[in-house]
Coordinates of C-alpha atoms in Angstrom, one line a residue:
X28 CA -188.1 173.7 -24.7
X29 CA -187.4 176.0 -27.6
X30 CA -188.7 175.6 -31.1
X31 CA -185.2 174.9 -32.3
X32 CA -184.8 171.9 -30.0
X33 CA -188.1 170.4 -31.0
X34 CA -187.2 170.2 -34.7
X35 CA -185.4 167.0 -35.7
X36 CA -181.8 167.3 -36.9
X37 CA -180.7 167.4 -40.6
X38 CA -179.6 163.8 -40.5
X39 CA -183.0 162.6 -39.3
X40 CA -184.8 164.7 -41.9
X41 CA -182.6 163.3 -44.7
X42 CA -183.3 159.8 -43.5
X43 CA -187.0 160.4 -43.4
X44 CA -186.9 161.9 -46.9
X45 CA -184.9 158.9 -48.2
X46 CA -187.4 156.4 -46.6
X47 CA -190.3 158.3 -48.1
X48 CA -188.8 158.3 -51.5
X49 CA -187.9 154.6 -51.2
X50 CA -191.5 153.7 -50.3
X51 CA -192.6 155.5 -53.5
X52 CA -189.9 154.5 -55.9
X53 CA -189.2 150.8 -54.9
X54 CA -192.7 149.4 -55.7
X55 CA -192.7 151.3 -59.0
X56 CA -189.2 150.1 -59.9
X57 CA -189.9 146.5 -59.0
X58 CA -193.2 146.4 -60.8
X59 CA -191.6 147.9 -63.9
X60 CA -188.7 145.4 -63.7
X61 CA -191.0 142.4 -63.3
X62 CA -193.2 143.6 -66.1
X63 CA -190.3 144.2 -68.5
X64 CA -188.8 140.8 -67.6
X65 CA -192.1 139.0 -68.3
X66 CA -192.5 140.8 -71.6
X67 CA -188.9 139.9 -72.6
X68 CA -189.4 136.2 -71.5
X69 CA -192.6 135.9 -73.7
X70 CA -190.9 137.6 -76.6
X71 CA -187.9 135.2 -76.4
X72 CA -190.3 132.3 -76.7
X73 CA -192.7 133.6 -79.3
X74 CA -190.6 135.7 -81.7
X75 CA -188.4 132.9 -83.1
X76 CA -191.6 131.2 -84.4
X77 CA -192.9 134.4 -86.1
X78 CA -192.2 134.4 -89.9
X79 CA -189.7 137.2 -90.8
X80 CA -192.2 138.8 -93.1
X81 CA -194.6 139.5 -90.1
X82 CA -191.8 140.3 -87.6
X83 CA -191.1 144.0 -87.3
X84 CA -187.7 143.3 -85.9
X85 CA -186.7 142.1 -89.4
X86 CA -187.4 145.6 -90.8
X87 CA -186.4 147.9 -88.0
X88 CA -182.9 148.4 -86.6
X89 CA -184.1 147.7 -83.1
X90 CA -186.3 145.1 -81.4
X91 CA -189.9 145.9 -80.7
X92 CA -190.6 144.9 -77.1
X93 CA -194.0 143.3 -76.4
X94 CA -194.7 142.2 -80.0
X95 CA -194.3 138.6 -79.1
X96 CA -196.6 139.0 -76.1
X97 CA -199.3 140.7 -78.3
X98 CA -198.9 137.8 -80.8
X99 CA -199.3 135.2 -78.1
X100 CA -202.4 136.9 -76.7
X101 CA -203.9 137.1 -80.3
X102 CA -203.1 133.4 -80.9
X103 CA -204.6 132.3 -77.6
X104 CA -207.8 134.3 -78.2
X105 CA -208.0 132.9 -81.8
X106 CA -207.6 129.3 -80.5
X107 CA -210.3 130.0 -78.0
X108 CA -212.6 131.3 -80.7
X109 CA -211.9 128.4 -83.0
X110 CA -212.5 125.8 -80.3
X111 CA -215.9 127.3 -79.4
X112 CA -217.5 125.8 -82.4
X113 CA -218.3 122.1 -83.2
X114 CA -215.3 121.6 -85.5
X115 CA -212.9 123.0 -83.0
X116 CA -214.3 121.0 -80.1
X117 CA -214.0 117.8 -82.3
X118 CA -210.3 118.6 -83.0
X119 CA -209.6 119.2 -79.3
X120 CA -211.4 116.0 -78.4
X121 CA -209.4 114.0 -80.9
X122 CA -206.1 115.5 -79.5
X123 CA -207.2 114.7 -76.0
X124 CA -208.0 111.1 -77.0
X125 CA -204.4 110.8 -78.3
X126 CA -203.0 112.2 -75.0
X127 CA -205.1 109.6 -73.1
X128 CA -203.0 106.9 -74.6
X129 CA -199.8 108.3 -73.1
X130 CA -199.5 107.2 -69.5
X131 CA -197.3 110.0 -68.0
X132 CA -198.5 112.8 -70.3
X133 CA -202.1 111.9 -69.7
X134 CA -201.9 112.5 -65.9
X135 CA -199.9 115.7 -66.3
X136 CA -202.3 117.2 -68.9
X137 CA -205.4 116.3 -67.0
X138 CA -204.0 117.8 -63.8
X139 CA -203.0 121.0 -65.4
X140 CA -206.2 121.3 -67.3
X141 CA -208.3 120.9 -64.2
X142 CA -206.2 123.5 -62.3
X143 CA -206.6 126.1 -65.1
X144 CA -210.3 125.4 -65.5
X145 CA -210.8 125.9 -61.7
X146 CA -208.8 129.1 -61.5
X147 CA -209.7 130.8 -64.8
X148 CA -213.2 129.6 -65.6
X149 CA -215.9 132.3 -65.1
X150 CA -218.2 129.8 -63.5
X151 CA -215.7 129.1 -60.8
X152 CA -216.3 130.6 -57.4
X153 CA -212.9 129.7 -56.1
X154 CA -211.0 132.2 -53.9
X155 CA -213.8 134.8 -54.0
X156 CA -213.8 135.2 -50.3
X157 CA -211.5 135.2 -47.3
X158 CA -212.2 133.9 -43.9
X159 CA -210.9 133.0 -40.4
X160 CA -210.6 129.6 -38.8
X161 CA -209.2 128.5 -35.5
X162 CA -205.8 127.0 -36.5
X163 CA -203.4 125.4 -35.4
X164 CA -205.4 125.2 -32.1
X165 CA -208.4 126.7 -30.4
X166 CA -207.9 130.4 -29.6
X167 CA -205.4 131.0 -32.5
X168 CA -206.9 132.2 -35.8
X169 CA -205.6 132.0 -39.3
X170 CA -206.6 133.5 -42.6
X171 CA -208.0 131.1 -45.2
X172 CA -209.2 131.5 -48.8
X173 CA -212.7 130.0 -49.4
X174 CA -212.5 127.5 -52.3
X175 CA -215.8 125.7 -52.7
X176 CA -218.2 123.4 -50.9
X177 CA -216.7 120.0 -50.2
X178 CA -217.8 117.5 -52.7
X179 CA -217.5 113.8 -53.6
X180 CA -216.2 111.1 -51.4
X181 CA -214.5 113.6 -49.0
X182 CA -217.9 115.2 -48.2
X183 CA -219.5 111.7 -47.9
X184 CA -216.9 110.5 -45.4
X185 CA -216.9 113.5 -43.2
X186 CA -219.1 113.4 -40.2
X187 CA -220.2 117.0 -40.8
X188 CA -221.6 117.1 -44.4
X189 CA -221.9 120.9 -44.4
X190 CA -218.2 121.5 -45.0
X191 CA -216.2 124.0 -47.0
X192 CA -212.9 123.4 -48.8
X193 CA -210.5 126.2 -47.8
X194 CA -206.9 127.0 -48.6
X195 CA -204.7 128.1 -45.7
X196 CA -201.7 130.1 -47.1
X197 CA -198.3 130.3 -45.5
X198 CA -196.4 133.5 -44.7
X199 CA -194.7 135.2 -46.5
X200 CA -195.4 132.9 -49.6
X201 CA -199.2 132.5 -50.0
X202 CA -198.7 130.2 -53.0
X203 CA -197.9 127.3 -50.6
X204 CA -200.2 126.2 -47.8
X205 CA -202.7 123.5 -46.8
X206 CA -206.0 122.3 -48.1
X207 CA -208.4 121.9 -45.2
X208 CA -212.0 120.8 -45.0
X209 CA -213.7 122.8 -42.4
X210 CA -217.3 122.8 -41.1
X211 CA -219.2 125.8 -42.4
X212 CA -220.1 126.9 -38.8
X213 CA -216.4 127.1 -37.9
X214 CA -215.6 129.7 -40.5
X215 CA -215.8 133.4 -40.0
X216 CA -216.3 135.1 -43.4
X217 CA -214.3 138.4 -43.7
X218 CA -215.5 141.5 -45.5
X219 CA -212.0 142.1 -47.0
X220 CA -211.2 140.9 -50.5
X221 CA -208.9 138.0 -51.3
X222 CA -206.3 140.4 -52.6
X223 CA -206.4 142.3 -49.3
X224 CA -206.1 139.1 -47.3
X225 CA -203.2 138.0 -49.5
X226 CA -201.4 141.3 -48.8
X227 CA -201.9 140.7 -45.1
X228 CA -200.5 137.2 -45.3
X229 CA -197.5 138.3 -47.4
X230 CA -196.6 141.2 -45.0
X231 CA -197.0 139.0 -41.9
X232 CA -199.8 141.3 -40.7
X233 CA -198.0 144.6 -41.2
X234 CA -200.4 145.6 -44.1
X235 CA -204.0 145.5 -43.0
X236 CA -207.0 146.9 -44.9
X237 CA -209.0 149.7 -43.3
X238 CA -212.2 148.6 -41.7
X239 CA -215.1 151.0 -40.7
X240 CA -215.3 151.2 -36.9
X241 CA -219.0 152.1 -37.1
X242 CA -219.9 148.6 -38.2
X243 CA -220.7 146.0 -35.5
X244 CA -217.9 143.5 -34.9
X245 CA -219.2 140.1 -35.8
X246 CA -218.6 137.2 -33.5
X247 CA -218.6 139.3 -30.3
X248 CA -221.0 138.1 -27.6
X249 CA -222.9 141.0 -26.1
X250 CA -223.0 141.0 -22.3
X251 CA -226.4 140.6 -20.7
X252 CA -227.9 143.6 -19.0
X253 CA -227.6 143.4 -15.3
X254 CA -230.8 142.6 -13.5
X255 CA -231.8 144.9 -10.7

């Protein structure tokens, strides 16, 4: 076969060039669009409450994107600084006591506060590891995110008291899933990060992190040497 016949045609090369460019441009464009949309959304909420004397849009002939976001970040940090002292904690405690007297608002506030404390607190160890469990039946494995050790009444009622609370995400939307309480011995801890595991779930297994082949594969039972 000649060299000319081995080379792909012009149409195939153009298609490959287009797909290569799309792989590079599409993630950048989508990331830029989502970032710009988020900045505009925050600005639309925050800027109307900024006094005109402090708002650069009042002096400039064009809007300054991101000023509302920077203001929100500054105010959130300032509130965190003020509530770190005794006076701030007293004010927060007084406000929470008022919310406790409102039936519907009380449940909503406590639930949201617990979620944010669990996800954002530095002391939290939630979703720091990924693992595998046999689900939905023996022989089939699913990726889970390790939350924490099972506590409270659930741990007391379970026959196996050494259980782990895990979150089993769904594909391709990992924000929905199932909360499962699994015995520690039934979980295979993975070396990949939670972010890498989430990418694998979102892509339905098409995106998989590299793994060194020189490392021993855990969970494999070595065969016994033959006896002569």
